[in-house]
Amino acid sequence: MDKQGISIDEYLRKLRALRTLPFVSAGLVTANVVIYLLCQLPGDVLYERGCLSAYDIIVNEEYGRIFWSMFLHADTSHLFSNMIILLFMGAMIEKETGHLSFAGIYLASGLGGNLLSLAGKIARNDWAVSLGASGAIFGLDGLLLALVLFSRRRMENITIGRVLLMIAMSLYSGFTGGNVDNLAHIGGLLAGFVLGVLLSIYLRISRR
């Protein structure tokens, strides 16, 4: 019992409860919203310097665009649709993976999606720019699929069939929609799945 009358067991329970809060998911949503609001200020400086542009990356060697473009959004609906998914699905997955693993896989998936998108732009000689967190969010789909398949941890109302259906519908929506960077989606999905498999193996070994 400490000076304030809180037992050690109660303190540890509160600490464990604190660790399950989705700090990273909430922080990423906040960062995306703040950056979007900054983008609405006069001038397009953040868009001009941050969008995924094959020309600027290859010719001007502005490699930071591969990272920064995942925090930019074209309009309010683009931002809202991505952030809703990130907030709710991210909170669920972050509880299973831990904060650092979740943050690392989210960012790595975004980079993976942008790298595949960039490769496609170069192969097609496409100089159009792209932006958005969709690649990183598809990485969460891949991560969730890996957790369901390989971690052997039960998640309420989450089944392999439901996850596969969600992924299929998301991909279908992208391929049938206009002005969508589907390669970024696929790259993020694959990156998230591969990293999720590795994380699942690590979690199974650590539990032993």
PDB file of N, CA and C in Angstrom, residues 36-37 40 47 73-83:
ATOM      1  N   TYR A  36      -3.774  18.345 -42.367  1.00  0.00           N
ATOM      2  CA  TYR A  36      -4.780  18.741 -43.359  1.00  0.00           C
ATOM      3  C   TYR A  36      -5.220  20.180 -43.147  1.00  0.00           C
ATOM      4  N   LEU A  37      -5.422  20.575 -41.895  1.00  0.00           N
ATOM      5  CA  LEU A  37      -5.816  21.955 -41.606  1.00  0.00           C
ATOM      6  C   LEU A  37      -4.725  22.932 -42.034  1.00  0.00           C
ATOM      7  N   GLN A  40      -4.809  23.806 -45.623  1.00  0.00           N
ATOM      8  CA  GLN A  40      -5.874  24.710 -46.065  1.00  0.00           C
ATOM      9  C   GLN A  40      -5.475  26.177 -45.962  1.00  0.00           C
ATOM     10  N   TYR A  47       1.466  20.566 -50.038  1.00  0.00           N
ATOM     11  CA  TYR A  47       1.161  19.684 -51.159  1.00  0.00           C
ATOM     12  C   TYR A  47       2.307  19.666 -52.168  1.00  0.00           C
ATOM     13  N   HIS A  73      -3.921  14.676 -47.559  1.00  0.00           N
ATOM     14  CA  HIS A  73      -5.204  14.243 -48.114  1.00  0.00           C
ATOM     15  C   HIS A  73      -5.758  15.317 -49.033  1.00  0.00           C
ATOM     16  N   ALA A  74      -6.448  14.848 -50.068  1.00  0.00           N
ATOM     17  CA  ALA A  74      -6.903  15.757 -51.121  1.00  0.00           C
ATOM     18  C   ALA A  74      -8.047  16.650 -50.668  1.00  0.00           C
ATOM     19  N   ASP A  75      -8.979  16.095 -49.890  1.00  0.00           N
ATOM     20  CA  ASP A  75     -10.134  16.876 -49.449  1.00  0.00           C
ATOM     21  C   ASP A  75     -10.690  16.292 -48.155  1.00  0.00           C
ATOM     22  N   THR A  76     -11.751  16.893 -47.657  1.00  0.00           N
ATOM     23  CA  THR A  76     -12.309  16.485 -46.365  1.00  0.00           C
ATOM     24  C   THR A  76     -12.839  15.062 -46.388  1.00  0.00           C
ATOM     25  N   SER A  77     -13.517  14.674 -47.463  1.00  0.00           N
ATOM     26  CA  SER A  77     -14.063  13.318 -47.531  1.00  0.00           C
ATOM     27  C   SER A  77     -12.951  12.276 -47.579  1.00  0.00           C
ATOM     28  N   HIS A  78     -11.877  12.592 -48.291  1.00  0.00           N
ATOM     29  CA  HIS A  78     -10.708  11.701 -48.354  1.00  0.00           C
ATOM     30  C   HIS A  78     -10.128  11.512 -46.957  1.00  0.00           C
ATOM     31  N   LEU A  79      -9.963  12.601 -46.244  1.00  0.00           N
ATOM     32  CA  LEU A  79      -9.437  12.552 -44.881  1.00  0.00           C
ATOM     33  C   LEU A  79     -10.384  11.788 -43.960  1.00  0.00           C
ATOM     34  N   PHE A  80     -11.668  12.106 -44.018  1.00  0.00           N
ATOM     35  CA  PHE A  80     -12.642  11.512 -43.101  1.00  0.00           C
ATOM     36  C   PHE A  80     -12.723  10.000 -43.268  1.00  0.00           C
ATOM     37  N   SER A  81     -12.792   9.532 -44.515  1.00  0.00           N
ATOM     38  CA  SER A  81     -12.922   8.091 -44.747  1.00  0.00           C
ATOM     39  C   SER A  81     -11.707   7.333 -44.231  1.00  0.00           C
ATOM     40  N   ASN A  82     -10.519   7.892 -44.423  1.00  0.00           N
ATOM     41  CA  ASN A  82      -9.313   7.220 -43.940  1.00  0.00           C
ATOM     42  C   ASN A  82      -9.205   7.265 -42.415  1.00  0.00           C
ATOM     43  N   MET A  83      -9.536   8.397 -41.815  1.00  0.00           N
ATOM     44  CA  MET A  83      -9.359   8.546 -40.379  1.00  0.00           C
ATOM     45  C   MET A  83     -10.376   7.732 -39.582  1.00  0.00           C
TER      46      MET A  83
END
